[in-house]
Amino acid sequence: MEEWDEIEVPRNVKDIFVEMKNTAELMVDLAYSSILFNEEEMAEEVLELEEYLDLLNYHLMVHAVLAARRPKEAEQITSILHMAHAIDDMSNAAADLAKMVIDGVELHPVITEAILGSEEIIGKIFVSAESILVGKTLEELDLAANTGVWIVAVRRGKRWIFDPDGDFKIFPGDILIGRGTNTSIDYLKEIARGNIKVMGNE
């Protein structure tokens, strides 16, 4: 966990809890993606995020103990710790999936079918030079609102960008890893190919 020692973690229980939830959700998305696309580097990122989540969990417990000064406060903190434990279990499960990819375990086709058969799926979207996405930031595009797809990672050449922020600008040739429904993923693919020139409310 040494590589996370210099990372500044949130300073209160609420912010740490939110960061844990967001990190666990990203881990699940990346774990499923690593299975679907057999991406070992993506799986390794899941394991690194697991270490970060363990650090967050430690800080949450410390802050929780310091915050509980009265019995009523202790009861409220206990519920947060129970939820944090559930989030930690979810992250451990995502890490187990990632380890299967890293170890080269041959997965049964049912696993892939189950992931693809979910209401929300993970899609790989190639961005062509003709796409209206090119040259715009994720904040400008607001893909979640305009297409229903959340971008969880981007492949640029041989490099991966995980959990890109709003300032991230899309280039031609980028491969977006997005989470959404079949319909929303297909819609974004058409935009990325350059077949659709207007998006959302434009």
Tab-separated table of N, CA and C in Angstrom, residues 31-32 35-36 97 100 105-118:
chain	number	residue	atom	x	y	z
A	31	ALA	N	-13.656	-4.369	-13.724
A	31	ALA	CA	-13.531	-5.829	-13.621
A	31	ALA	C	-14.344	-6.512	-14.709
A	32	TYR	N	-15.592	-6.058	-14.891
A	32	TYR	CA	-16.423	-6.611	-15.966
A	32	TYR	C	-15.794	-6.349	-17.326
A	35	ILE	N	-12.927	-8.654	-18.138
A	35	ILE	CA	-13.390	-9.985	-18.532
A	35	ILE	C	-13.886	-9.987	-19.972
A	36	LEU	N	-14.722	-8.988	-20.303
A	36	LEU	CA	-15.308	-8.935	-21.650
A	36	LEU	C	-14.250	-8.789	-22.731
A	97	LEU	N	-12.574	-11.163	-9.580
A	97	LEU	CA	-12.800	-11.276	-11.028
A	97	LEU	C	-11.551	-10.849	-11.797
A	100	MET	N	-8.813	-13.413	-11.898
A	100	MET	CA	-9.067	-14.496	-12.856
A	100	MET	C	-8.526	-14.132	-14.235
A	105	VAL	N	-7.338	-17.507	-16.236
A	105	VAL	CA	-8.363	-18.532	-16.040
A	105	VAL	C	-9.353	-18.493	-17.203
A	106	GLU	N	-9.618	-19.654	-17.791
A	106	GLU	CA	-10.575	-19.712	-18.896
A	106	GLU	C	-11.989	-19.638	-18.330
A	107	LEU	N	-12.699	-18.581	-18.724
A	107	LEU	CA	-14.022	-18.345	-18.169
A	107	LEU	C	-15.109	-19.010	-19.001
A	108	HIS	N	-16.106	-19.514	-18.335
A	108	HIS	CA	-17.229	-20.150	-19.026
A	108	HIS	C	-18.006	-19.085	-19.809
A	109	PRO	N	-18.474	-19.408	-21.018
A	109	PRO	CA	-19.237	-18.435	-21.828
A	109	PRO	C	-20.452	-17.849	-21.114
A	110	VAL	N	-20.983	-18.591	-20.151
A	110	VAL	CA	-22.150	-18.110	-19.405
A	110	VAL	C	-21.828	-16.796	-18.680
A	111	ILE	N	-20.575	-16.656	-18.225
A	111	ILE	CA	-20.183	-15.437	-17.506
A	111	ILE	C	-20.287	-14.225	-18.414
A	112	THR	N	-19.735	-14.335	-19.619
A	112	THR	CA	-19.820	-13.241	-20.587
A	112	THR	C	-21.265	-12.957	-20.965
A	113	GLU	N	-22.035	-14.018	-21.175
A	113	GLU	CA	-23.443	-13.846	-21.538
A	113	GLU	C	-24.222	-13.140	-20.428
A	114	ALA	N	-23.888	-13.461	-19.197
A	114	ALA	CA	-24.575	-12.832	-18.069
A	114	ALA	C	-24.274	-11.340	-18.003
A	115	ILE	N	-23.014	-10.976	-18.247
A	115	ILE	CA	-22.635	-9.563	-18.230
A	115	ILE	C	-23.327	-8.809	-19.360
A	116	LEU	N	-23.298	-9.398	-20.553
A	116	LEU	CA	-23.913	-8.751	-21.716
A	116	LEU	C	-25.432	-8.755	-21.635
A	117	GLY	N	-25.983	-9.690	-20.867
A	117	GLY	CA	-27.433	-9.778	-20.750
A	117	GLY	C	-28.025	-8.894	-19.676
A	118	SER	N	-27.177	-8.150	-18.965
A	118	SER	CA	-27.664	-7.257	-17.918
A	118	SER	C	-28.374	-6.055	-18.530
